[in-house]
mmCIF file of C-alpha atoms in Angstrom:
data_model
loop_
_atom_site.group_PDB
_atom_site.id
_atom_site.type_symbol
_atom_site.label_atom_id
_atom_site.label_comp_id
_atom_site.label_asym_id
_atom_site.label_seq_id
_atom_site.Cartn_x
_atom_site.Cartn_y
_atom_site.Cartn_z
ATOM 1 C CA MET A 1 0.000 0.000 0.000
ATOM 2 C CA ASP A 2 1.229 3.480 -0.814
ATOM 3 C CA ALA A 3 0.315 5.328 2.388
ATOM 4 C CA ASN A 4 2.095 8.621 1.554
ATOM 5 C CA GLU A 5 3.087 8.870 5.218
ATOM 6 C CA ASP A 6 5.589 7.120 7.472
ATOM 7 C CA ILE A 7 4.200 3.600 7.793
ATOM 8 C CA TYR A 8 5.756 3.074 11.231
ATOM 9 C CA LYS A 9 4.876 6.384 12.896
ATOM 10 C CA LYS A 10 1.698 7.780 11.325
ATOM 11 C CA SER A 11 -1.992 6.888 11.412
ATOM 12 C CA ILE A 12 -2.384 4.163 8.772
ATOM 13 C CA GLY A 13 0.436 2.007 10.117
ATOM 14 C CA ASN A 14 -0.745 2.485 13.686
ATOM 15 C CA GLU A 15 -4.340 1.590 12.785
ATOM 16 C CA LEU A 16 -3.380 -1.565 10.881
ATOM 17 C CA THR A 17 -1.070 -2.844 13.618
ATOM 18 C CA GLU A 18 -3.308 -2.034 16.593
ATOM 19 C CA THR A 19 -3.462 -5.203 18.724
ATOM 20 C CA ASN A 20 -7.108 -4.545 19.646
ATOM 21 C CA GLY A 21 -7.955 -3.951 15.978
ATOM 22 C CA LEU A 22 -6.705 -5.690 12.858
ATOM 23 C CA ASN A 23 -3.422 -6.751 14.514
ATOM 24 C CA MET A 24 -1.563 -6.785 11.187
ATOM 25 C CA LYS A 25 2.202 -6.767 10.738
ATOM 26 C CA GLU A 26 4.393 -5.054 8.171
ATOM 27 C CA VAL A 27 5.653 -8.321 6.701
ATOM 28 C CA VAL A 28 8.573 -7.277 4.472
ATOM 29 C CA GLY A 29 10.456 -5.682 7.352
ATOM 30 C CA GLU A 30 9.519 -8.532 9.653
ATOM 31 C CA TYR A 31 10.667 -11.152 7.127
ATOM 32 C CA THR A 32 13.978 -9.445 6.359
ATOM 33 C CA GLY A 33 14.598 -8.523 10.000
ATOM 34 C CA ARG A 34 15.143 -4.861 9.109
ATOM 35 C CA PRO A 35 12.653 -1.985 9.138
ATOM 36 C CA LEU A 36 11.943 -0.610 5.702
ATOM 37 C CA GLY A 37 13.932 2.428 4.611
ATOM 38 C CA ALA A 38 12.751 5.157 2.269
ATOM 39 C CA THR A 39 10.472 3.689 -0.400
ATOM 40 C CA PHE A 40 10.133 6.775 -2.626
ATOM 41 C CA PHE A 41 13.259 7.651 -4.593
ATOM 42 C CA ARG A 42 13.316 11.251 -3.319
ATOM 43 C CA GLY A 43 12.004 10.398 0.132
ATOM 44 C CA SER A 44 13.523 9.769 3.528
ATOM 45 C CA LYS A 45 10.801 7.621 5.126
ATOM 46 C CA PRO A 46 9.056 4.352 4.289
ATOM 47 C CA ILE A 47 5.674 5.264 2.778
ATOM 48 C CA ASP A 48 4.910 1.924 1.090
ATOM 49 C CA ALA A 49 4.418 -1.394 2.841
ATOM 50 C CA VAL A 50 2.829 -4.815 2.785
ATOM 51 C CA TRP A 51 0.700 -5.689 5.804
ATOM 52 C CA ALA A 52 -0.734 -9.090 6.637
ATOM 53 C CA THR A 53 -2.578 -10.779 9.476
ATOM 54 C CA PRO A 54 -0.601 -13.089 11.797
ATOM 55 C CA ASP A 55 -2.163 -16.234 10.278
ATOM 56 C CA LEU A 56 -0.478 -15.584 6.913
ATOM 57 C CA GLU A 57 2.942 -17.204 6.543
ATOM 58 C CA VAL A 58 5.390 -15.085 4.545
ATOM 59 C CA VAL A 59 7.964 -17.304 2.840
ATOM 60 C CA GLY A 60 9.862 -14.679 0.859
ATOM 61 C CA ALA A 61 10.190 -10.907 0.633
ATOM 62 C CA CYS A 62 12.678 -8.304 -0.526
ATOM 63 C CA VAL A 63 12.960 -4.625 -1.367
ATOM 64 C CA MET A 64 14.188 -3.801 -4.831
ATOM 65 C CA PRO A 65 16.428 -0.757 -5.375
ATOM 66 C CA ALA A 66 14.915 2.551 -6.508
ATOM 67 C CA GLY A 67 14.733 2.690 -10.282
ATOM 68 C CA PHE A 68 14.281 -1.063 -10.660
ATOM 69 C CA GLY A 69 11.174 -1.582 -12.770
ATOM 70 C CA VAL A 70 8.434 0.904 -13.542
ATOM 71 C CA GLY A 71 7.689 3.846 -11.269
ATOM 72 C CA ASP A 72 9.441 5.938 -8.672
ATOM 73 C CA HIS A 73 8.889 3.763 -5.600
ATOM 74 C CA ARG A 74 10.856 0.760 -4.378
#
């Protein structure tokens, strides 16, 4: 999802990960063991993410470099 705000500190990320709510996790950072960095090529914060519920098993994830593929996000 392209949230256009810091996925770890702003409203959408907080709402999705609320333990009394949807209880989702940002699965790319969790899978790789590192929080996401900037996801927009001119940005300084992660504004894109993949969230999933705890019952979904993630078996692979990565972040491609900026400029890889179509668009201006990683």
